[in-house]
Amino acid sequence: MKRWIPFVKSDPTVAIIRLSGMISASGRGTLNDASLGPVIEKAFSRGKPEAVVLEVNSPGGSPVQSSLIGRRIRRLAEEKDVPVIAFVEDVAASGGYWLAAAADEIYADDSSVVGSIGVISASFGAHEFLVKQGIERRVYTAGKSKSMLDPFRPENPEDVARLKELLEDIHVNFKDHVTARRKGKLPEDRDLFTGEIWLARKALDLGLIDGIGHLKPMMQERFGEKVKFRRYGVRKPFLARFGAQIMGDALHGIEERSAFAQFGL
């Protein structure tokens, strides 16, 4: 009730947005702008937080969703004039680092994995399997590139060249984002955009993060022992809390564990 009493100063507050999991436009439990948008808006708009903290634990995913979420965070930070601080947990890699870079400062645990500033596209080829099984695939298109990268047809060098061009363009966007957000902090004589990953101490030496530290003690040191924390996150649908969509949850869990496993987690 103290905040409603005139001339009595309230304790400082810090809003915390949890960004944990894969980044994807679809899939329950993934990070995307549609589900996170209202959460982010509320975190910046409720009261006047001293800072907004991003708890990042993500192996990456969609570059578009990473960009949309990051841009929303930056727009609100500038509109509300609120600093944004990211704390990395297990990993902030690929799109996860894209999100962390939306913050003004990035901190991590000694064993946090950071980086993977690159773009990847993975598929499979099953045309030989179809032939062995006596299966004939029939595809009809209007437009010669409509069936580009069809996994059930032999790989076409022209399709691969087009895909690599797209990946390079996305990579440029990623590099521009990191370079702009970490301006003046990155070494000029080191290529950090190869997709390589580092532990936090090395990432600190390379300018990818600002220090080693943890959320609560750092925020108390900065804003005082009485600082209050307000947490914001996407709430699960009602039925999901009671075990509905078990198969979907299991498949998503396998996919997410596979993504984290790339970084030894």
PDB file of C-alpha atoms in Angstrom:
ATOM      1  CA  MET A   1       0.000   0.000   0.000  1.00  0.00           C
ATOM      2  CA  LYS A   2       2.954   2.300   0.440  1.00  0.00           C
ATOM      3  CA  ARG A   3       3.051   3.242  -3.228  1.00  0.00           C
ATOM      4  CA  TRP A   4      -0.405   4.814  -2.973  1.00  0.00           C
ATOM      5  CA  ILE A   5       0.596   7.167  -0.140  1.00  0.00           C
ATOM      6  CA  PRO A   6       1.655  10.615  -1.435  1.00  0.00           C
ATOM      7  CA  PHE A   7       5.291  11.615  -0.984  1.00  0.00           C
ATOM      8  CA  VAL A   8       6.317   8.100   0.125  1.00  0.00           C
ATOM      9  CA  LYS A   9       8.769   6.545  -2.276  1.00  0.00           C
ATOM     10  CA  SER A  10       8.125   2.946  -3.285  1.00  0.00           C
ATOM     11  CA  ASP A  11      10.808   0.316  -3.307  1.00  0.00           C
ATOM     12  CA  PRO A  12      12.490  -0.032  -6.723  1.00  0.00           C
ATOM     13  CA  THR A  13      11.220  -2.833  -8.945  1.00  0.00           C
ATOM     14  CA  VAL A  14      12.837  -4.886 -11.681  1.00  0.00           C
ATOM     15  CA  ALA A  15      10.707  -6.653 -14.296  1.00  0.00           C
ATOM     16  CA  ILE A  16      11.949 -10.092 -15.343  1.00  0.00           C
ATOM     17  CA  ILE A  17      10.988 -11.673 -18.677  1.00  0.00           C
ATOM     18  CA  ARG A  18      11.848 -15.344 -19.027  1.00  0.00           C
ATOM     19  CA  LEU A  19      13.008 -16.357 -22.520  1.00  0.00           C
ATOM     20  CA  SER A  20      13.545 -20.092 -22.263  1.00  0.00           C
ATOM     21  CA  GLY A  21      13.296 -22.679 -25.034  1.00  0.00           C
ATOM     22  CA  MET A  22      13.422 -22.855 -28.800  1.00  0.00           C
ATOM     23  CA  ILE A  23      12.406 -19.907 -30.964  1.00  0.00           C
ATOM     24  CA  SER A  24       9.728 -20.831 -33.473  1.00  0.00           C
ATOM     25  CA  ALA A  25       6.623 -19.337 -35.071  1.00  0.00           C
ATOM     26  CA  SER A  26       4.658 -22.485 -34.255  1.00  0.00           C
ATOM     27  CA  GLY A  27       4.573 -24.992 -31.446  1.00  0.00           C
ATOM     28  CA  ARG A  28       3.249 -24.625 -27.944  1.00  0.00           C
ATOM     29  CA  GLY A  29       5.957 -23.776 -25.468  1.00  0.00           C
ATOM     30  CA  THR A  30       8.236 -22.142 -28.034  1.00  0.00           C
ATOM     31  CA  LEU A  31       9.327 -18.502 -28.028  1.00  0.00           C
ATOM     32  CA  ASN A  32       7.637 -16.313 -30.623  1.00  0.00           C
ATOM     33  CA  ASP A  33       6.473 -12.735 -30.947  1.00  0.00           C
ATOM     34  CA  ALA A  34       2.768 -13.608 -30.976  1.00  0.00           C
ATOM     35  CA  SER A  35       2.853 -15.237 -27.542  1.00  0.00           C
ATOM     36  CA  LEU A  36       5.571 -13.074 -25.994  1.00  0.00           C
ATOM     37  CA  GLY A  37       4.331  -9.722 -27.319  1.00  0.00           C
ATOM     38  CA  PRO A  38       1.718  -9.101 -24.575  1.00  0.00           C
ATOM     39  CA  VAL A  39       4.161 -10.342 -21.918  1.00  0.00           C
ATOM     40  CA  ILE A  40       6.902  -7.960 -23.031  1.00  0.00           C
ATOM     41  CA  GLU A  41       4.488  -5.039 -23.321  1.00  0.00           C
ATOM     42  CA  LYS A  42       3.222  -5.648 -19.780  1.00  0.00           C
ATOM     43  CA  ALA A  43       6.714  -5.949 -18.317  1.00  0.00           C
ATOM     44  CA  PHE A  44       7.709  -2.531 -19.670  1.00  0.00           C
ATOM     45  CA  SER A  45       4.379  -0.822 -18.991  1.00  0.00           C
ATOM     46  CA  ARG A  46       3.390  -1.962 -15.511  1.00  0.00           C
ATOM     47  CA  GLY A  47       4.528   0.751 -13.136  1.00  0.00           C
ATOM     48  CA  LYS A  48       7.969   2.199 -13.780  1.00  0.00           C
ATOM     49  CA  PRO A  49      10.552  -0.563 -13.444  1.00  0.00           C
ATOM     50  CA  GLU A  50      14.128   0.481 -12.819  1.00  0.00           C
ATOM     51  CA  ALA A  51      15.161  -2.103 -15.400  1.00  0.00           C
ATOM     52  CA  VAL A  52      13.817  -4.959 -17.464  1.00  0.00           C
ATOM     53  CA  VAL A  53      15.783  -8.188 -17.155  1.00  0.00           C
ATOM     54  CA  LEU A  54      15.839 -10.912 -19.801  1.00  0.00           C
ATOM     55  CA  GLU A  55      16.450 -14.409 -18.460  1.00  0.00           C
ATOM     56  CA  VAL A  56      17.804 -16.105 -21.573  1.00  0.00           C
ATOM     57  CA  ASN A  57      18.159 -19.859 -21.966  1.00  0.00           C
ATOM     58  CA  SER A  58      17.724 -20.680 -25.646  1.00  0.00           C
ATOM     59  CA  PRO A  59      19.606 -22.664 -28.330  1.00  0.00           C
ATOM     60  CA  GLY A  60      18.001 -20.510 -31.024  1.00  0.00           C
ATOM     61  CA  GLY A  61      15.557 -21.136 -33.841  1.00  0.00           C
ATOM     62  CA  SER A  62      13.684 -18.855 -36.217  1.00  0.00           C
ATOM     63  CA  PRO A  63      15.670 -15.761 -37.271  1.00  0.00           C
ATOM     64  CA  VAL A  64      12.434 -13.918 -38.054  1.00  0.00           C
ATOM     65  CA  GLN A  65      10.920 -14.533 -34.624  1.00  0.00           C
ATOM     66  CA  SER A  66      14.248 -13.643 -32.998  1.00  0.00           C
ATOM     67  CA  SER A  67      14.231 -10.348 -34.867  1.00  0.00           C
ATOM     68  CA  LEU A  68      10.587  -9.579 -34.079  1.00  0.00           C
ATOM     69  CA  ILE A  69      11.061 -10.217 -30.364  1.00  0.00           C
ATOM     70  CA  GLY A  70      14.324  -8.282 -30.270  1.00  0.00           C
ATOM     71  CA  ARG A  71      12.864  -5.300 -32.106  1.00  0.00           C
ATOM     72  CA  ARG A  72       9.868  -5.197 -29.763  1.00  0.00           C
ATOM     73  CA  ILE A  73      12.190  -5.147 -26.759  1.00  0.00           C
ATOM     74  CA  ARG A  74      14.286  -2.332 -28.222  1.00  0.00           C
ATOM     75  CA  ARG A  75      11.238  -0.257 -29.210  1.00  0.00           C
ATOM     76  CA  LEU A  76       9.764  -0.441 -25.714  1.00  0.00           C
ATOM     77  CA  ALA A  77      13.127   0.172 -24.042  1.00  0.00           C
ATOM     78  CA  GLU A  78      13.489   3.409 -25.989  1.00  0.00           C
ATOM     79  CA  GLU A  79       9.856   4.473 -25.586  1.00  0.00           C
ATOM     80  CA  LYS A  80       9.846   3.849 -21.827  1.00  0.00           C
ATOM     81  CA  ASP A  81      13.470   4.891 -21.306  1.00  0.00           C
ATOM     82  CA  VAL A  82      14.165   1.694 -19.351  1.00  0.00           C
ATOM     83  CA  PRO A  83      17.514  -0.139 -19.439  1.00  0.00           C
ATOM     84  CA  VAL A  84      17.466  -3.802 -20.477  1.00  0.00           C
ATOM     85  CA  ILE A  85      19.848  -6.327 -18.925  1.00  0.00           C
ATOM     86  CA  ALA A  86      20.213  -9.943 -20.067  1.00  0.00           C
ATOM     87  CA  PHE A  87      21.327 -12.827 -17.870  1.00  0.00           C
ATOM     88  CA  VAL A  88      22.311 -15.996 -19.707  1.00  0.00           C
ATOM     89  CA  GLU A  89      21.628 -19.330 -18.044  1.00  0.00           C
ATOM     90  CA  ASP A  90      22.784 -22.546 -19.793  1.00  0.00           C
ATOM     91  CA  VAL A  91      22.963 -21.150 -23.307  1.00  0.00           C
ATOM     92  CA  ALA A  92      22.342 -18.092 -25.457  1.00  0.00           C
ATOM     93  CA  ALA A  93      23.261 -19.417 -28.878  1.00  0.00           C
ATOM     94  CA  SER A  94      22.208 -18.462 -32.386  1.00  0.00           C
ATOM     95  CA  GLY A  95      18.736 -16.907 -32.014  1.00  0.00           C
ATOM     96  CA  GLY A  96      19.195 -17.089 -28.250  1.00  0.00           C
ATOM     97  CA  TYR A  97      22.173 -14.746 -28.536  1.00  0.00           C
ATOM     98  CA  TRP A  98      20.139 -12.566 -30.914  1.00  0.00           C
ATOM     99  CA  LEU A  99      17.658 -12.089 -28.038  1.00  0.00           C
ATOM    100  CA  ALA A 100      20.404 -11.455 -25.486  1.00  0.00           C
ATOM    101  CA  ALA A 101      21.955  -8.848 -27.785  1.00  0.00           C
ATOM    102  CA  ALA A 102      18.702  -6.880 -27.632  1.00  0.00           C
ATOM    103  CA  ALA A 103      19.745  -5.951 -24.082  1.00  0.00           C
ATOM    104  CA  ASP A 104      21.996  -3.035 -23.186  1.00  0.00           C
ATOM    105  CA  GLU A 105      24.162  -5.330 -21.050  1.00  0.00           C
ATOM    106  CA  ILE A 106      24.705  -9.100 -21.063  1.00  0.00           C
ATOM    107  CA  TYR A 107      25.891 -11.187 -18.100  1.00  0.00           C
ATOM    108  CA  ALA A 108      26.381 -14.928 -17.769  1.00  0.00           C
ATOM    109  CA  ASP A 109      27.470 -17.738 -15.487  1.00  0.00           C
ATOM    110  CA  ASP A 110      31.037 -19.028 -15.832  1.00  0.00           C
ATOM    111  CA  SER A 111      29.756 -22.155 -17.581  1.00  0.00           C
ATOM    112  CA  SER A 112      27.186 -20.500 -19.843  1.00  0.00           C
ATOM    113  CA  VAL A 113      27.507 -21.188 -23.581  1.00  0.00           C
ATOM    114  CA  VAL A 114      27.404 -18.102 -25.793  1.00  0.00           C
ATOM    115  CA  GLY A 115      27.652 -17.425 -29.513  1.00  0.00           C
ATOM    116  CA  SER A 116      26.813 -19.588 -32.544  1.00  0.00           C
ATOM    117  CA  ILE A 117      26.351 -16.457 -34.660  1.00  0.00           C
ATOM    118  CA  GLY A 118      25.519 -18.242 -37.884  1.00  0.00           C
ATOM    119  CA  VAL A 119      22.625 -19.627 -39.919  1.00  0.00           C
ATOM    120  CA  ILE A 120      21.821 -23.253 -40.676  1.00  0.00           C
ATOM    121  CA  SER A 121      19.366 -25.188 -42.815  1.00  0.00           C
ATOM    122  CA  ALA A 122      19.086 -28.961 -42.384  1.00  0.00           C
ATOM    123  CA  SER A 123      17.103 -31.465 -44.422  1.00  0.00           C
ATOM    124  CA  PHE A 124      17.437 -35.002 -45.762  1.00  0.00           C
ATOM    125  CA  GLY A 125      17.486 -36.881 -49.054  1.00  0.00           C
ATOM    126  CA  ALA A 126      15.216 -39.893 -49.557  1.00  0.00           C
ATOM    127  CA  HIS A 127      15.082 -40.313 -53.336  1.00  0.00           C
ATOM    128  CA  GLU A 128      17.237 -43.464 -53.342  1.00  0.00           C
ATOM    129  CA  PHE A 129      15.048 -45.020 -50.664  1.00  0.00           C
ATOM    130  CA  LEU A 130      11.948 -44.430 -52.802  1.00  0.00           C
ATOM    131  CA  VAL A 131      13.594 -46.063 -55.798  1.00  0.00           C
ATOM    132  CA  LYS A 132      14.573 -49.133 -53.765  1.00  0.00           C
ATOM    133  CA  GLN A 133      11.028 -49.435 -52.476  1.00  0.00           C
ATOM    134  CA  GLY A 134       9.577 -49.139 -55.952  1.00  0.00           C
ATOM    135  CA  ILE A 135       7.794 -45.891 -55.144  1.00  0.00           C
ATOM    136  CA  GLU A 136       7.357 -43.307 -57.877  1.00  0.00           C
ATOM    137  CA  ARG A 137       6.984 -39.694 -56.771  1.00  0.00           C
ATOM    138  CA  ARG A 138       4.853 -37.423 -58.958  1.00  0.00           C
ATOM    139  CA  VAL A 139       5.139 -33.653 -58.569  1.00  0.00           C
ATOM    140  CA  TYR A 140       3.621 -31.035 -60.868  1.00  0.00           C
ATOM    141  CA  THR A 141       4.405 -27.335 -60.527  1.00  0.00           C
ATOM    142  CA  ALA A 142       3.827 -24.014 -62.231  1.00  0.00           C
ATOM    143  CA  GLY A 143       7.140 -22.242 -61.771  1.00  0.00           C
ATOM    144  CA  LYS A 144      10.446 -24.064 -62.058  1.00  0.00           C
ATOM    145  CA  SER A 145      11.555 -23.239 -58.508  1.00  0.00           C
ATOM    146  CA  LYS A 146       8.328 -24.253 -56.783  1.00  0.00           C
ATOM    147  CA  SER A 147       9.709 -27.691 -55.828  1.00  0.00           C
ATOM    148  CA  MET A 148      13.095 -26.359 -54.748  1.00  0.00           C
ATOM    149  CA  LEU A 149      14.918 -28.628 -52.282  1.00  0.00           C
ATOM    150  CA  ASP A 150      12.329 -31.388 -52.481  1.00  0.00           C
ATOM    151  CA  PRO A 151      13.903 -34.112 -50.267  1.00  0.00           C
ATOM    152  CA  PHE A 152      12.357 -36.863 -52.394  1.00  0.00           C
ATOM    153  CA  ARG A 153      14.217 -35.799 -55.557  1.00  0.00           C
ATOM    154  CA  PRO A 154      17.966 -35.778 -56.314  1.00  0.00           C
ATOM    155  CA  GLU A 155      19.710 -32.634 -55.080  1.00  0.00           C
ATOM    156  CA  ASN A 156      19.847 -29.837 -57.651  1.00  0.00           C
ATOM    157  CA  PRO A 157      23.020 -27.678 -57.560  1.00  0.00           C
ATOM    158  CA  GLU A 158      21.002 -24.613 -58.597  1.00  0.00           C
ATOM    159  CA  ASP A 159      18.646 -25.108 -55.648  1.00  0.00           C
ATOM    160  CA  VAL A 160      21.592 -25.451 -53.271  1.00  0.00           C
ATOM    161  CA  ALA A 161      23.135 -22.240 -54.622  1.00  0.00           C
ATOM    162  CA  ARG A 162      19.865 -20.348 -54.091  1.00  0.00           C
ATOM    163  CA  LEU A 163      19.547 -21.699 -50.555  1.00  0.00           C
ATOM    164  CA  LYS A 164      23.113 -20.672 -49.697  1.00  0.00           C
ATOM    165  CA  GLU A 165      22.392 -17.176 -51.002  1.00  0.00           C
ATOM    166  CA  LEU A 166      19.353 -16.940 -48.714  1.00  0.00           C
ATOM    167  CA  LEU A 167      21.364 -18.183 -45.737  1.00  0.00           C
ATOM    168  CA  GLU A 168      24.109 -15.635 -46.432  1.00  0.00           C
ATOM    169  CA  ASP A 169      21.557 -12.804 -46.525  1.00  0.00           C
ATOM    170  CA  ILE A 170      20.094 -13.886 -43.179  1.00  0.00           C
ATOM    171  CA  HIS A 171      23.624 -14.175 -41.789  1.00  0.00           C
ATOM    172  CA  VAL A 172      24.298 -10.580 -42.820  1.00  0.00           C
ATOM    173  CA  ASN A 173      21.182  -9.479 -40.911  1.00  0.00           C
ATOM    174  CA  PHE A 174      22.390 -11.384 -37.844  1.00  0.00           C
ATOM    175  CA  LYS A 175      25.864  -9.853 -38.047  1.00  0.00           C
ATOM    176  CA  ASP A 176      24.432  -6.350 -38.493  1.00  0.00           C
ATOM    177  CA  HIS A 177      22.264  -6.814 -35.391  1.00  0.00           C
ATOM    178  CA  VAL A 178      25.148  -8.013 -33.215  1.00  0.00           C
ATOM    179  CA  THR A 179      27.560  -5.387 -34.548  1.00  0.00           C
ATOM    180  CA  ALA A 180      25.069  -2.590 -33.867  1.00  0.00           C
ATOM    181  CA  ARG A 181      24.108  -3.795 -30.399  1.00  0.00           C
ATOM    182  CA  ARG A 182      27.717  -4.527 -29.316  1.00  0.00           C
ATOM    183  CA  LYS A 183      29.174  -1.455 -30.992  1.00  0.00           C
ATOM    184  CA  GLY A 184      32.627  -0.611 -29.696  1.00  0.00           C
ATOM    185  CA  LYS A 185      32.867  -3.852 -27.687  1.00  0.00           C
ATOM    186  CA  LEU A 186      33.853  -6.371 -30.359  1.00  0.00           C
ATOM    187  CA  PRO A 187      37.468  -6.886 -31.527  1.00  0.00           C
ATOM    188  CA  GLU A 188      38.185  -5.680 -35.046  1.00  0.00           C
ATOM    189  CA  ASP A 189      40.775  -8.394 -35.740  1.00  0.00           C
ATOM    190  CA  ARG A 190      38.602 -11.434 -34.958  1.00  0.00           C
ATOM    191  CA  ASP A 191      35.777 -13.012 -36.952  1.00  0.00           C
ATOM    192  CA  LEU A 192      33.093 -13.851 -34.394  1.00  0.00           C
ATOM    193  CA  PHE A 193      30.449 -14.761 -36.953  1.00  0.00           C
ATOM    194  CA  THR A 194      31.564 -18.277 -37.902  1.00  0.00           C
ATOM    195  CA  GLY A 195      28.962 -20.104 -35.796  1.00  0.00           C
ATOM    196  CA  GLU A 196      31.563 -20.875 -33.098  1.00  0.00           C
ATOM    197  CA  ILE A 197      30.530 -21.046 -29.433  1.00  0.00           C
ATOM    198  CA  TRP A 198      32.418 -20.018 -26.284  1.00  0.00           C
ATOM    199  CA  LEU A 199      32.059 -20.290 -22.533  1.00  0.00           C
ATOM    200  CA  ALA A 200      31.364 -17.065 -20.688  1.00  0.00           C
ATOM    201  CA  ARG A 201      34.943 -16.103 -19.755  1.00  0.00           C
ATOM    202  CA  LYS A 202      36.088 -16.322 -23.356  1.00  0.00           C
ATOM    203  CA  ALA A 203      32.906 -14.584 -24.533  1.00  0.00           C
ATOM    204  CA  LEU A 204      33.736 -11.773 -22.113  1.00  0.00           C
ATOM    205  CA  ASP A 205      37.246 -11.434 -23.563  1.00  0.00           C
ATOM    206  CA  LEU A 206      35.691 -11.240 -27.040  1.00  0.00           C
ATOM    207  CA  GLY A 207      33.192  -8.548 -26.061  1.00  0.00           C
ATOM    208  CA  LEU A 208      30.118 -10.726 -26.579  1.00  0.00           C
ATOM    209  CA  ILE A 209      29.052 -10.250 -22.947  1.00  0.00           C
ATOM    210  CA  ASP A 210      29.730  -7.580 -20.336  1.00  0.00           C
ATOM    211  CA  GLY A 211      30.565  -9.680 -17.311  1.00  0.00           C
ATOM    212  CA  ILE A 212      30.130 -12.742 -15.139  1.00  0.00           C
ATOM    213  CA  GLY A 213      27.261 -12.394 -12.722  1.00  0.00           C
ATOM    214  CA  HIS A 214      23.851 -13.513 -11.541  1.00  0.00           C
ATOM    215  CA  LEU A 215      20.510 -11.781 -11.522  1.00  0.00           C
ATOM    216  CA  LYS A 216      19.516 -11.217  -7.897  1.00  0.00           C
ATOM    217  CA  PRO A 217      22.857 -10.172  -6.359  1.00  0.00           C
ATOM    218  CA  MET A 218      23.666  -7.888  -9.279  1.00  0.00           C
ATOM    219  CA  MET A 219      20.274  -6.191  -9.198  1.00  0.00           C
ATOM    220  CA  GLN A 220      20.483  -5.769  -5.416  1.00  0.00           C
ATOM    221  CA  GLU A 221      23.935  -4.276  -5.764  1.00  0.00           C
ATOM    222  CA  ARG A 222      22.693  -1.871  -8.415  1.00  0.00           C
ATOM    223  CA  PHE A 223      19.253  -0.917  -7.060  1.00  0.00           C
ATOM    224  CA  GLY A 224      19.511  -1.708  -3.351  1.00  0.00           C
ATOM    225  CA  GLU A 225      18.661  -4.601  -1.055  1.00  0.00           C
ATOM    226  CA  LYS A 226      14.953  -3.703  -1.094  1.00  0.00           C
ATOM    227  CA  VAL A 227      14.559  -4.076  -4.844  1.00  0.00           C
ATOM    228  CA  LYS A 228      11.465  -6.074  -5.770  1.00  0.00           C
ATOM    229  CA  PHE A 229      11.219  -8.494  -8.679  1.00  0.00           C
ATOM    230  CA  ARG A 230       8.181  -8.960 -10.894  1.00  0.00           C
ATOM    231  CA  ARG A 231       8.254 -11.988 -13.169  1.00  0.00           C
ATOM    232  CA  TYR A 232       6.532 -12.179 -16.534  1.00  0.00           C
ATOM    233  CA  GLY A 233       6.163 -15.192 -18.781  1.00  0.00           C
ATOM    234  CA  VAL A 234       3.809 -16.971 -21.158  1.00  0.00           C
ATOM    235  CA  ARG A 235       1.131 -18.872 -19.249  1.00  0.00           C
ATOM    236  CA  LYS A 236       0.284 -22.398 -20.380  1.00  0.00           C
ATOM    237  CA  PRO A 237      -3.213 -23.050 -21.749  1.00  0.00           C
ATOM    238  CA  PHE A 238      -5.646 -24.365 -19.120  1.00  0.00           C
ATOM    239  CA  LEU A 239      -5.847 -27.927 -20.486  1.00  0.00           C
ATOM    240  CA  ALA A 240      -2.091 -28.126 -20.933  1.00  0.00           C
ATOM    241  CA  ARG A 241      -1.657 -27.747 -17.190  1.00  0.00           C
ATOM    242  CA  PHE A 242      -3.474 -31.060 -16.744  1.00  0.00           C
ATOM    243  CA  GLY A 243      -1.422 -33.078 -19.223  1.00  0.00           C
ATOM    244  CA  ALA A 244      -3.404 -32.500 -22.422  1.00  0.00           C
ATOM    245  CA  GLN A 245      -1.572 -32.699 -25.766  1.00  0.00           C
ATOM    246  CA  ILE A 246       0.807 -35.307 -24.364  1.00  0.00           C
ATOM    247  CA  MET A 247       2.060 -36.432 -27.768  1.00  0.00           C
ATOM    248  CA  GLY A 248       2.706 -32.882 -28.930  1.00  0.00           C
ATOM    249  CA  ASP A 249       4.530 -32.115 -25.706  1.00  0.00           C
ATOM    250  CA  ALA A 250       6.674 -35.233 -26.079  1.00  0.00           C
ATOM    251  CA  LEU A 251       7.661 -34.424 -29.663  1.00  0.00           C
ATOM    252  CA  HIS A 252       8.436 -30.831 -28.764  1.00  0.00           C
ATOM    253  CA  GLY A 253      10.510 -32.040 -25.825  1.00  0.00           C
ATOM    254  CA  ILE A 254      12.565 -34.318 -28.056  1.00  0.00           C
ATOM    255  CA  GLU A 255      13.155 -31.534 -30.571  1.00  0.00           C
ATOM    256  CA  GLU A 256      14.129 -29.064 -27.859  1.00  0.00           C
ATOM    257  CA  ARG A 257      16.506 -31.498 -26.149  1.00  0.00           C
ATOM    258  CA  SER A 258      18.106 -32.166 -29.514  1.00  0.00           C
ATOM    259  CA  ALA A 259      18.666 -28.439 -30.037  1.00  0.00           C
ATOM    260  CA  PHE A 260      20.240 -28.020 -26.596  1.00  0.00           C
ATOM    261  CA  ALA A 261      22.361 -31.145 -27.150  1.00  0.00           C
ATOM    262  CA  GLN A 262      24.258 -29.349 -29.934  1.00  0.00           C
ATOM    263  CA  PHE A 263      25.945 -27.375 -27.174  1.00  0.00           C
ATOM    264  CA  GLY A 264      26.644 -30.313 -24.856  1.00  0.00           C
ATOM    265  CA  LEU A 265      23.663 -29.569 -22.620  1.00  0.00           C
TER     266      LEU A 265
END
